[in-house]
Short mmCIF file of C-alpha atoms in Angstrom, two decimals:
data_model
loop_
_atom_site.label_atom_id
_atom_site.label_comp_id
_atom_site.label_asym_id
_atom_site.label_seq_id
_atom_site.Cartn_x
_atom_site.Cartn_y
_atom_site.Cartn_z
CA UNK X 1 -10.77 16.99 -19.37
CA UNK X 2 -9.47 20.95 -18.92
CA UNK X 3 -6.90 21.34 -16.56
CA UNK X 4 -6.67 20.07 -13.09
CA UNK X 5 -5.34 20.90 -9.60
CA UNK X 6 -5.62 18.32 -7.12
CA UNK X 7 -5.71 19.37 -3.26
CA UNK X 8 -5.65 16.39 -0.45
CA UNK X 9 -5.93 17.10 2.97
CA UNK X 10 -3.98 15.61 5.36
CA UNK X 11 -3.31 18.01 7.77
CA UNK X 12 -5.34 16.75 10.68
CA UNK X 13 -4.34 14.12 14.14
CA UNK X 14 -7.12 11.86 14.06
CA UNK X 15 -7.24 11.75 17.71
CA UNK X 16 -9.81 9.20 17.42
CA UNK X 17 -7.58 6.76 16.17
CA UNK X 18 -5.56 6.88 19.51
CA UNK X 19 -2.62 6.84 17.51
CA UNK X 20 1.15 8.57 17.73
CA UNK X 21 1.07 8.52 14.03
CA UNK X 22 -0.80 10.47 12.27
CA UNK X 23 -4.09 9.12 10.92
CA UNK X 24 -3.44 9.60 7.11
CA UNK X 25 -0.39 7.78 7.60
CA UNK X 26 -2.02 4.67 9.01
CA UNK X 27 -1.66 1.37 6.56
CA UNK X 28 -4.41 0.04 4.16
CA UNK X 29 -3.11 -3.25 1.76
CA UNK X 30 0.24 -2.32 2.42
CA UNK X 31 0.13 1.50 1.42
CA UNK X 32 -0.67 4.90 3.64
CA UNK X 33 -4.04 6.32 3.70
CA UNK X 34 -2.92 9.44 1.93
CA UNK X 35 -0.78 7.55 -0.54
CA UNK X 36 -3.59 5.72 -1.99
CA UNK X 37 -5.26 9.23 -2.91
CA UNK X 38 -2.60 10.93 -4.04
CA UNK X 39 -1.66 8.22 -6.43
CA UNK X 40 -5.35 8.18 -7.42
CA UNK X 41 -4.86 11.55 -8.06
CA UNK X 42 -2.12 11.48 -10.04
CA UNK X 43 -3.56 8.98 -12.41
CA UNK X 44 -6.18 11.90 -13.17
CA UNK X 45 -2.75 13.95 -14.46
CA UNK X 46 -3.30 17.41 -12.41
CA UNK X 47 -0.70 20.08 -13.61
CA UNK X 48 -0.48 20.75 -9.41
CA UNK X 49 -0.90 17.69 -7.10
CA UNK X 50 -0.62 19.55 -3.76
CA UNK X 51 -1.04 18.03 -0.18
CA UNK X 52 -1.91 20.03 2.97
CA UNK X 53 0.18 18.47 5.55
CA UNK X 54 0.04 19.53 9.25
CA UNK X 55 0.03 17.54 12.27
CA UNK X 56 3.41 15.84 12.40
CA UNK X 57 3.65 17.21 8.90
CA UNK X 58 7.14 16.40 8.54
CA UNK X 59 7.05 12.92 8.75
CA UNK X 60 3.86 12.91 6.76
CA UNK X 61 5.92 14.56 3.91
CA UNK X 62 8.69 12.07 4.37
CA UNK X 63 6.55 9.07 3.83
CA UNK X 64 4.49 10.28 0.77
CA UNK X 65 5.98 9.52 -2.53
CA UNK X 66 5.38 11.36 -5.95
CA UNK X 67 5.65 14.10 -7.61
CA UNK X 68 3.67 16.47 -5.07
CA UNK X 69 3.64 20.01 -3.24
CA UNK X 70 3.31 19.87 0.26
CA UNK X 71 1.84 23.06 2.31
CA UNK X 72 1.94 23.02 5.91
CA UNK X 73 -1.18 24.32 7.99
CA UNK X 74 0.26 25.78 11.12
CA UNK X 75 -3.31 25.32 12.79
CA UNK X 76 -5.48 23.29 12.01
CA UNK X 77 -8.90 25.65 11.90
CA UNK X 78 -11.18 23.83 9.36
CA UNK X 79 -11.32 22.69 5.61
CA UNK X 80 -11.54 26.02 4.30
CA UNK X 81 -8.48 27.60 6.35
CA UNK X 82 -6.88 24.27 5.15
CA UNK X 83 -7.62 24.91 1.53
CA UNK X 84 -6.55 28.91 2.04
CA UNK X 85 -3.23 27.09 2.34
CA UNK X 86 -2.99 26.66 -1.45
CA UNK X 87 -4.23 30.95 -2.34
CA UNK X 88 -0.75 31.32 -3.84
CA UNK X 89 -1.15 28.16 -6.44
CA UNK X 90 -4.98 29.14 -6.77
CA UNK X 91 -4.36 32.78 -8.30
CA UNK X 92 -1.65 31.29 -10.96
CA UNK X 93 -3.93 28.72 -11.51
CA UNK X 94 -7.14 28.79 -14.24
CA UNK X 95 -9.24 25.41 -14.17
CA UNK X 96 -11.02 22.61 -12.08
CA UNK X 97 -9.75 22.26 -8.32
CA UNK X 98 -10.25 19.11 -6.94
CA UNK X 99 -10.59 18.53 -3.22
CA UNK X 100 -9.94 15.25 -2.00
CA UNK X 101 -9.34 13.81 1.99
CA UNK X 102 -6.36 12.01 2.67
CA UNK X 103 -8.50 9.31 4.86
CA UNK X 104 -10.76 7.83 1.74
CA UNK X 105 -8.05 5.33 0.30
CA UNK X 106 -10.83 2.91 -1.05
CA UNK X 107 -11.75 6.26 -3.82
CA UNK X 108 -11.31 4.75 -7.18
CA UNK X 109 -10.12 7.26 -10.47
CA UNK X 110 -13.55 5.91 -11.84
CA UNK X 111 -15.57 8.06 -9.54
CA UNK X 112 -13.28 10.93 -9.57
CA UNK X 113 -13.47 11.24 -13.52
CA UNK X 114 -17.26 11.00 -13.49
CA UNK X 115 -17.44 13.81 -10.96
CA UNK X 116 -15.27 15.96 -13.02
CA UNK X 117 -16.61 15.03 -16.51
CA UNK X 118 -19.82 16.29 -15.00
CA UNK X 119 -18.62 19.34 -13.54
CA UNK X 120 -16.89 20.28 -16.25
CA UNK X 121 -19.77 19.33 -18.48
CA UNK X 122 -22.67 21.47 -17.08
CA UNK X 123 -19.57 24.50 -16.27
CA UNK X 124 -20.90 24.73 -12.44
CA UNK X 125 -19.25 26.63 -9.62
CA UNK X 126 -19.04 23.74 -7.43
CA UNK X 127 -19.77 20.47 -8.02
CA UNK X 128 -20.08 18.15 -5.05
CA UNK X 129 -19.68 14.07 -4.30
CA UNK X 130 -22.24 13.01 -2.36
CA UNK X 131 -23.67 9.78 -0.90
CA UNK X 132 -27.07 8.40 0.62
CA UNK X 133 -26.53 6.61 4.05
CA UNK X 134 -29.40 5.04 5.98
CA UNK X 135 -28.25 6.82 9.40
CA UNK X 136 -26.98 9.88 8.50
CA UNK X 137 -25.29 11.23 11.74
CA UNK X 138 -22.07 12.72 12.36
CA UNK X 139 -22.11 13.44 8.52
CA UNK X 140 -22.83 17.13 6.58
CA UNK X 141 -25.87 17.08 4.87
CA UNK X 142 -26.82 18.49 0.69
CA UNK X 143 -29.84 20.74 0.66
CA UNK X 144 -31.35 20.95 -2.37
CA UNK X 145 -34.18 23.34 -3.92
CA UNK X 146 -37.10 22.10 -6.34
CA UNK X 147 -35.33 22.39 -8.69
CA UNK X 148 -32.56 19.62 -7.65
CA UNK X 149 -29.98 22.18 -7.54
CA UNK X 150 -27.42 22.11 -4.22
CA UNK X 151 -28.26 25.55 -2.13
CA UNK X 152 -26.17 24.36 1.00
CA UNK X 153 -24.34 21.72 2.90
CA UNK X 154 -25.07 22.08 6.68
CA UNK X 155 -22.66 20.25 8.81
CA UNK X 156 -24.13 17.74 11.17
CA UNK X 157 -23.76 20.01 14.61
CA UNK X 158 -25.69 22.80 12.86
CA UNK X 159 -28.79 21.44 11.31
CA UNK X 160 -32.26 21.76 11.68
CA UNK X 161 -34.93 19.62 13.16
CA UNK X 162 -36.16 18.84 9.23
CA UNK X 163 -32.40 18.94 7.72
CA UNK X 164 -31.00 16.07 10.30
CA UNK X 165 -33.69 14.00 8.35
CA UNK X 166 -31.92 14.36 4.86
CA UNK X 167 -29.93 11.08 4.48
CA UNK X 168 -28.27 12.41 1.05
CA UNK X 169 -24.50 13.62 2.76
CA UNK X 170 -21.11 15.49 1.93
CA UNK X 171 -18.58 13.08 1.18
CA UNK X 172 -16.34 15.92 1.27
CA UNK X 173 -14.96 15.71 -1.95
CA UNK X 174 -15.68 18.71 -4.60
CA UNK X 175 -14.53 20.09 -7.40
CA UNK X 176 -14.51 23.85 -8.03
CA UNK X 177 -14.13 26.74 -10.39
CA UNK X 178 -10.82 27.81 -9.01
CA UNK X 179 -11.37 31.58 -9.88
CA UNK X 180 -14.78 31.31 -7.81
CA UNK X 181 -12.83 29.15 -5.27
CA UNK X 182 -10.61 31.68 -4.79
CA UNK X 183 -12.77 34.63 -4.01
CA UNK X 184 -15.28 32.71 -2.01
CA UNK X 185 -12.61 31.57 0.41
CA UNK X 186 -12.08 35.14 1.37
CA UNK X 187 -15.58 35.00 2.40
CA UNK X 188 -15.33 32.36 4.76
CA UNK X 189 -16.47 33.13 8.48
CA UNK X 190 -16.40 30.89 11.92
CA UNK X 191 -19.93 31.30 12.41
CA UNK X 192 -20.66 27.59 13.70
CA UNK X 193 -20.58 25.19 16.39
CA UNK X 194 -17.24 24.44 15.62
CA UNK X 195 -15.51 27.89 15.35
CA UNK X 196 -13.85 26.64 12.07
CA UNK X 197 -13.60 27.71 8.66
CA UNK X 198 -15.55 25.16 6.33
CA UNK X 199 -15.12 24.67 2.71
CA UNK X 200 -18.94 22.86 2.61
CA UNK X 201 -19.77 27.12 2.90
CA UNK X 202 -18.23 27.84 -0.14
CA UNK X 203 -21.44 25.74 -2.13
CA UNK X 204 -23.98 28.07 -0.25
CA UNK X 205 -22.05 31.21 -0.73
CA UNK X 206 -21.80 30.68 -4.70
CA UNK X 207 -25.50 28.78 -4.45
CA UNK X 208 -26.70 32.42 -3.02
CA UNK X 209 -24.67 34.30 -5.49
CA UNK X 210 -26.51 32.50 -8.31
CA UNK X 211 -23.89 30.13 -9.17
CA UNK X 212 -24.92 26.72 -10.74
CA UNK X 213 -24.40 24.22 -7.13
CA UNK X 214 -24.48 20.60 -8.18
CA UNK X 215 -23.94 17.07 -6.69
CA UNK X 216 -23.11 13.40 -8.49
CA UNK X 217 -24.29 11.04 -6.15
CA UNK X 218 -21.19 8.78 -5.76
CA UNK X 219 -22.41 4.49 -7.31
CA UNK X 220 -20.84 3.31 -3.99
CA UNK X 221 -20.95 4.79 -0.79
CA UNK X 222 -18.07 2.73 0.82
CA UNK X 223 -15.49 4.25 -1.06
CA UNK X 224 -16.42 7.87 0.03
CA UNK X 225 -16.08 7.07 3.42
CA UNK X 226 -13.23 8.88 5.70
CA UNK X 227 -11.52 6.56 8.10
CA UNK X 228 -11.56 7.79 11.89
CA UNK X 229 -11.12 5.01 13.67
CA UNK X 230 -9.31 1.52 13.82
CA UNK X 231 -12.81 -0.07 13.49
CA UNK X 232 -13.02 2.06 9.97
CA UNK X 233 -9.77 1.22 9.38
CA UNK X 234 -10.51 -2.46 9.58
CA UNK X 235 -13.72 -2.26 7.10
CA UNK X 236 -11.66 -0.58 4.63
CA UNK X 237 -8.88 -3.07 4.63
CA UNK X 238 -11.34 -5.73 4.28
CA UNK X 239 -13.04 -3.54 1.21
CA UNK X 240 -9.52 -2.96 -0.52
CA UNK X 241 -8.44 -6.29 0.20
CA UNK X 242 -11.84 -7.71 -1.57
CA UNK X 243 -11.47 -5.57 -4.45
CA UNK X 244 -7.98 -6.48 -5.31
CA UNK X 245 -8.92 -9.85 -5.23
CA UNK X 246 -11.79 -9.59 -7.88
CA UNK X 247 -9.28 -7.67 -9.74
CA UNK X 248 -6.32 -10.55 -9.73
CA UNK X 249 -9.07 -13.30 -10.53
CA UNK X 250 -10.42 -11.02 -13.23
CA UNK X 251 -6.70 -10.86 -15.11
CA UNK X 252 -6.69 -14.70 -14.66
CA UNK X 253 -5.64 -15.99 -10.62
CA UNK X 254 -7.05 -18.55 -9.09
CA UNK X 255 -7.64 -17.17 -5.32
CA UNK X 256 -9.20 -20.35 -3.56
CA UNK X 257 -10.97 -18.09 -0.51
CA UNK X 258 -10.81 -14.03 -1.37
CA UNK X 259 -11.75 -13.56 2.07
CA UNK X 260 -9.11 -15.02 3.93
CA UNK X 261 -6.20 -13.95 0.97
CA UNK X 262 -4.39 -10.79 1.95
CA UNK X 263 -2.76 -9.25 -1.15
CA UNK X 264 -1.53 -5.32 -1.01
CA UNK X 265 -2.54 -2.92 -3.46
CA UNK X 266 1.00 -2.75 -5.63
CA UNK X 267 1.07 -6.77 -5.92
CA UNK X 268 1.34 -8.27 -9.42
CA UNK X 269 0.57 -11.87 -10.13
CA UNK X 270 0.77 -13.43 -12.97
CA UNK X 271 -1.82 -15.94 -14.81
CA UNK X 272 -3.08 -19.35 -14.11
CA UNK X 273 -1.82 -18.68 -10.68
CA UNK X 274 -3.09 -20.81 -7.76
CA UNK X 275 -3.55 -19.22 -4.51
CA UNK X 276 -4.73 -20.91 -1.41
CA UNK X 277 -6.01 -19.31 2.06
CA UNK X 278 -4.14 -17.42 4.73
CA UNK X 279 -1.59 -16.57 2.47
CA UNK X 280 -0.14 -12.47 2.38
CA UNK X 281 1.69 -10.93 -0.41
CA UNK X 282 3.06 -7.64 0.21
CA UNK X 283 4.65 -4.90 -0.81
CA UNK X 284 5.84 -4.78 -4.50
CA UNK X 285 5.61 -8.74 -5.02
CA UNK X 286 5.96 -9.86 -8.19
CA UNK X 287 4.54 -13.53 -9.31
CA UNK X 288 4.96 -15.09 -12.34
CA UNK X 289 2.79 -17.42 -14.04
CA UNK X 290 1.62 -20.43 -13.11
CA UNK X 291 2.75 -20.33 -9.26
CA UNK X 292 0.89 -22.27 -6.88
CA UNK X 293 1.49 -20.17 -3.42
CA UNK X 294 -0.47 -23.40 -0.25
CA UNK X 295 -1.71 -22.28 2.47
CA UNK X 296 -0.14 -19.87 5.23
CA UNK X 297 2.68 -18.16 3.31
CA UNK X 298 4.05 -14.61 3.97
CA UNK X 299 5.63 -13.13 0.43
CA UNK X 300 6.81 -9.60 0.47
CA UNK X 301 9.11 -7.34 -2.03
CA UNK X 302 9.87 -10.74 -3.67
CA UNK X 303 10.31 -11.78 -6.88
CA UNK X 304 8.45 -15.17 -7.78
CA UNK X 305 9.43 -16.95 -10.82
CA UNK X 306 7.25 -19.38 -13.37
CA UNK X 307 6.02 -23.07 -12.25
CA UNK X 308 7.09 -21.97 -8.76
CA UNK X 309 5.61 -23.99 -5.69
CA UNK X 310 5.58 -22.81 -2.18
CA UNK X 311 4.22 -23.92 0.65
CA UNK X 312 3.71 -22.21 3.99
CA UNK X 313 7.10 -20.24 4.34
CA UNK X 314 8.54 -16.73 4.48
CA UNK X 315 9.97 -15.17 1.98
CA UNK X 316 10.81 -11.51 2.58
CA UNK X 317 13.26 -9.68 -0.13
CA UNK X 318 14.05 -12.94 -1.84
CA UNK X 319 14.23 -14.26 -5.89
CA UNK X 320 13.45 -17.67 -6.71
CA UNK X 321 13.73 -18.58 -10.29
CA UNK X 322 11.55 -21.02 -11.99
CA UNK X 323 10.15 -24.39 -11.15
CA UNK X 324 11.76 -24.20 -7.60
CA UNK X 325 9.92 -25.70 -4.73
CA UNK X 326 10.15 -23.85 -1.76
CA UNK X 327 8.66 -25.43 2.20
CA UNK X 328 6.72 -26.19 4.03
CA UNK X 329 8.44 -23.92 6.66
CA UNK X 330 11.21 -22.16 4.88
CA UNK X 331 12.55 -18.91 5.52
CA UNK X 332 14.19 -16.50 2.82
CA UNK X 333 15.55 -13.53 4.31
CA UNK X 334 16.56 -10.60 2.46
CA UNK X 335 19.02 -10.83 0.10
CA UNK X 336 17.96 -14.43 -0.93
CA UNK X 337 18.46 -15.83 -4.33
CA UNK X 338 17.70 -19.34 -5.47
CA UNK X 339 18.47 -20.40 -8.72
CA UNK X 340 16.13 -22.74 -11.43
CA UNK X 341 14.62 -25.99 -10.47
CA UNK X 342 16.34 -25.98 -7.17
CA UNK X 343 14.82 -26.96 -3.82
CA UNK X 344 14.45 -25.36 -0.34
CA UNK X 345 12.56 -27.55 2.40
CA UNK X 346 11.60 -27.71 5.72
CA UNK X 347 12.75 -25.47 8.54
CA UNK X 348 15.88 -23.70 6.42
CA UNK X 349 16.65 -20.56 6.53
CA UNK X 350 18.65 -18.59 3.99
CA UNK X 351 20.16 -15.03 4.70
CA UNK X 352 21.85 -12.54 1.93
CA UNK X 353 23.08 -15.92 -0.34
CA UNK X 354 22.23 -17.35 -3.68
CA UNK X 355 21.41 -20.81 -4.18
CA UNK X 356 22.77 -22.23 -7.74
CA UNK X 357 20.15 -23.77 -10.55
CA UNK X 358 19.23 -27.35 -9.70
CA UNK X 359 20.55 -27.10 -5.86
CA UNK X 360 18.84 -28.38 -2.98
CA UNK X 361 18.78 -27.28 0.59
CA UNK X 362 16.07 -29.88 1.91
CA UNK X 363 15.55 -29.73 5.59
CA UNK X 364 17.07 -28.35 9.02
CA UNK X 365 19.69 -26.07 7.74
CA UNK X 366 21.22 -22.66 8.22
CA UNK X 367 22.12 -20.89 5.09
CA UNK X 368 23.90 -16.95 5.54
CA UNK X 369 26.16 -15.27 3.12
CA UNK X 370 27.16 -17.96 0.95
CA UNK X 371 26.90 -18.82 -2.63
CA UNK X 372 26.33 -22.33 -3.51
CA UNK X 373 27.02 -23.53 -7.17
CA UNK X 374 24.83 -25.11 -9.17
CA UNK X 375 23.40 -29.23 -8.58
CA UNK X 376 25.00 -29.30 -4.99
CA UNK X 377 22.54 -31.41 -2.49
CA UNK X 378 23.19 -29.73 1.13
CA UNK X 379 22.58 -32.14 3.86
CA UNK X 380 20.25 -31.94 6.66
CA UNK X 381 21.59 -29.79 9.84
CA UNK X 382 24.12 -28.29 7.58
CA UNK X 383 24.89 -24.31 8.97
CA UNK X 384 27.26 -21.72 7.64
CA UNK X 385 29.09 -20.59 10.46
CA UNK X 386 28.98 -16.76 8.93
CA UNK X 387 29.44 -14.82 12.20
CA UNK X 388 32.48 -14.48 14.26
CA UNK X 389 31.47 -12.09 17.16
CA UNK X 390 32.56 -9.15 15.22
CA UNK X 391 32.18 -9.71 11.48
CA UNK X 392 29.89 -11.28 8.50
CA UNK X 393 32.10 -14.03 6.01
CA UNK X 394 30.99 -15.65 3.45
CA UNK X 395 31.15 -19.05 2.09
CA UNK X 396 31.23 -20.26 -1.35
CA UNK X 397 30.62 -23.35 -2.33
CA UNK X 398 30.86 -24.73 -5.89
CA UNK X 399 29.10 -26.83 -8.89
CA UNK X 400 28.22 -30.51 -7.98
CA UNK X 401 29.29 -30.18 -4.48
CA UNK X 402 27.73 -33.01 -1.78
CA UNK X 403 27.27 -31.25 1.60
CA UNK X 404 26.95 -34.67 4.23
CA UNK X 405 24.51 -33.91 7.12
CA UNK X 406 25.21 -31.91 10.21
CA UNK X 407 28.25 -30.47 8.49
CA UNK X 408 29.61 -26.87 10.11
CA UNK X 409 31.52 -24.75 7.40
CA UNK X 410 33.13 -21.62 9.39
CA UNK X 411 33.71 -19.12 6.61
CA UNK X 412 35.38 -17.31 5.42
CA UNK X 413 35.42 -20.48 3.21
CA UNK X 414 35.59 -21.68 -0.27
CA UNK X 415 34.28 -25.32 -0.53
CA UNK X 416 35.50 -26.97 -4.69
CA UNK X 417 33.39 -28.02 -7.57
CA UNK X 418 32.75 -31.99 -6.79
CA UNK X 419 34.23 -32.10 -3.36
CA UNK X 420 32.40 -33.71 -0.49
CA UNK X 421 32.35 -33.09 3.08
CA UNK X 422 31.31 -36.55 5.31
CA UNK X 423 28.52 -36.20 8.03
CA UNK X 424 28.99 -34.03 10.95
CA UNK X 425 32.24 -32.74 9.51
CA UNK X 426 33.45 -28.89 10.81
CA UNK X 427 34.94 -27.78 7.68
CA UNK X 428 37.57 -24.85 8.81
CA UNK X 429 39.83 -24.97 5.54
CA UNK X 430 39.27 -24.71 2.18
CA UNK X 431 38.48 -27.75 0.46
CA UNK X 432 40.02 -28.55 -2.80
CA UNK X 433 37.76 -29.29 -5.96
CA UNK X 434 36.88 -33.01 -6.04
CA UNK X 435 38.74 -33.52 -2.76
CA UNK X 436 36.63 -35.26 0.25
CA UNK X 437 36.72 -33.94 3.79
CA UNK X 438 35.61 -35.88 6.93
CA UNK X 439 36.28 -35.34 10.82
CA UNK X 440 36.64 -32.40 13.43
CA UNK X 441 37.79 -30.32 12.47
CA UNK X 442 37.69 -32.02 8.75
CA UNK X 443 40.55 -33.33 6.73
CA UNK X 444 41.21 -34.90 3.35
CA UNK X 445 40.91 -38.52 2.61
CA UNK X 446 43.93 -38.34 0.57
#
């Protein structure tokens, strides 16, 4: 491959996605519209990944990762006005330009190689990605003389009687000469329905100039398609959503029902995984191997460790080391750690604390800002009393420790290695290692 320049477009509202946000910004498994293609991009390694930002282009910017240019489009006035964004990086620039849209996150880098290796191949002006629909309205559509060669893509408010019937359409996505680019956009006019400047003119300006026009006929059509409204939105989730799915059982996860498993795009699980329905992993989730994640479990920016079992819980921000069992009906806050071979069970929640190897937090507790040792049981209806009106304190509580149900510990506290506190005990002192507590407010045996 010769050198690159990538150019997304993301400039436009979207109005009909009824949205405050703009549209590129809007989520698909867990990642923007416009992130998806410019990370798609950047796996094709342009020397210039550049995206044309202009409705709310600011926050656009702010929300796009990676090594990227960002041009703002004062007005939004077509593709082509977008693309005359970029003249300055265009005349420094000698190579392929590809033109991508920042609302076709389900593109894969397979497609966009092929299109390239064949433009690039047959050294044409303009090499476009097209697509064959059954209805073809609302889309652009790729003329073509005998001789198979593209002579112009008429948008869908300015065709014929006899070109509305073509059912081959412009995806959008091109790649160009960029010293052709360059000097056709200057030739641009708003001579259409819309009163805009289109890039599709550029292939029948350089088609009538005698330039070699071509098309690649994208494998699958889905992944062309621009997302314009929620209902899109929806069918490309789904798509994505599939697709990572086959890929995860591919590298070796079991996914019991693909179409009710909701995995985002930067997931990574692990082999001889087991993963039952209604279950979401998000964000940067890691799982280890072996896992077996039941049924109705929300995972996300967690950390998942070998042999682990969960059943329907929460677990947002959390580590759990390996061979824990965490539910049914836990929650794990941010901040959460919990150790080896250690338990969490029903209805407890844990806040901002690390649980020890071999502990066990089994039912009907509150767990926030504490650190418990390692092999301490805590009873049922234990809670850390953390929060006192004004501040966060934090409880510690050592190796070995026995925890007796319904016990209140009002940190700031520091509970001994060995030391026991007897049911329904408010713990408001310090208990010495090995010592046993009992009472309200709790006092030593001894």
């Amino acid at each position: 491959m010769g050198r690159l320049m990538t150019i997304t477009l993301a400039a436009g509202k979207g109005t009909r996605m009824k949205s405050k946000l703009p549209k590129v910004l809007h989520q698909v498994a867990g990642k923007s519209m416009v992130q998806h293609v410019v990370d798609t991009a950047k796996r094709l390694e342009p020397i210039h990944n550049i995206v044309i930002v202009g409705y709310k282009g600011e926050l656009v910017k702010e929300n796009t990762k990676g090594e990227l240019k960002f041009i703002k489009q004062e007005k939004q006035l077509g593709t082509g006005h977008a693309v005359m964004q970029a003249k300055e990086q265009l005349k420094d620039f000698n190579g392929t330009v590809l033109v991508l849209y920042g609302d076709t996150p389900l593109l894969t880098e397979r497609t966009l190689n092929n299109l390239i290796e064949k433009h690039e191949n047959q050294e044409a002006a303009v090499t476009i990605l097209t697509t064959k629909l059954d209805d073809p309205t609302g889309y652009g559509r790729i003329v073509r003389n005998l001789e198979g060669h593209v002579t112009k893509i008429v948008e869908d408010k300015d065709t014929t009687k006899e070109e509305a019937e073509i059912n081959e359409i412009n995806t959008g996505i091109c790649c160009f000469d960029s010293e052709l680019l360059l000097k056709s956009l200057a030739k641009l006019d708003t001579d259409n329905a819309q009163g805009e400047y289109y890039l599709t003119d550029v292939a029948g300006i350089l088609a009538e100039e005698g330039k070699l026009v071509t098309a690649v006929v994208a494998d699958n059509y889905e992944e062309t398609i621009g997302v314009n409204t929620r209902s899109h939105l929806a069918k490309a989730e789904k798509t994505l959503r599939l697709r990572i799915c086959e890929e995860h059982m591919t590298n070796g996860v079991t996914i019991i029902d693909p179409n009710n498993t909701y995995i985002d795009s930067e997931v990574e699980i692990g082999q001889d995984t087991i993963i039952y329905p209604f279950t979401f992993i998000e964000g940067k989730t890691k799982v280890d191997d072996e896992v077996v994640i039941g049924s109705q479990c929300r995972i996300k920016d967690s950390f998942v460790g070998k042999r682990v079992e969960i059943e329907s819980s929460i677990i947002v921000e959390s580590e759990i080391g390996a061979a824990t069992v965490i539910g049914p009906y836990s929650y794990l806050r941010p901040g959460t750690k919990v150790g080896k071979e250690a338990k969490v069970g029903d209805f407890v929640e844990i806040k901002n604390s690390e649980i020890g190897n071999g502990s066990k937090v089994p039912h009907l507790s509150y767990i926030g800002d504490t650190t418990v040792g390692e092999n301490t049981n805590i009873g049922a209806g234990t809670i850390t009393a953390n929060y006192d009106g004004k501040d966060k304190h934090r409880t510690i509580i050592g190796d070995n420790a026995f925890i007796g149900s319904d016990s209140t510990l009002i940190a700031p506290l520091r509970i001994g290695d060995n030391a026991t506190t007897g049911a329904g005990s408010v713990v408001t002192k310090d208990v010495k290692e090995g010592d046993i507590v009992i009472g309200v407010p709790a006092k030593s045996m001894d």
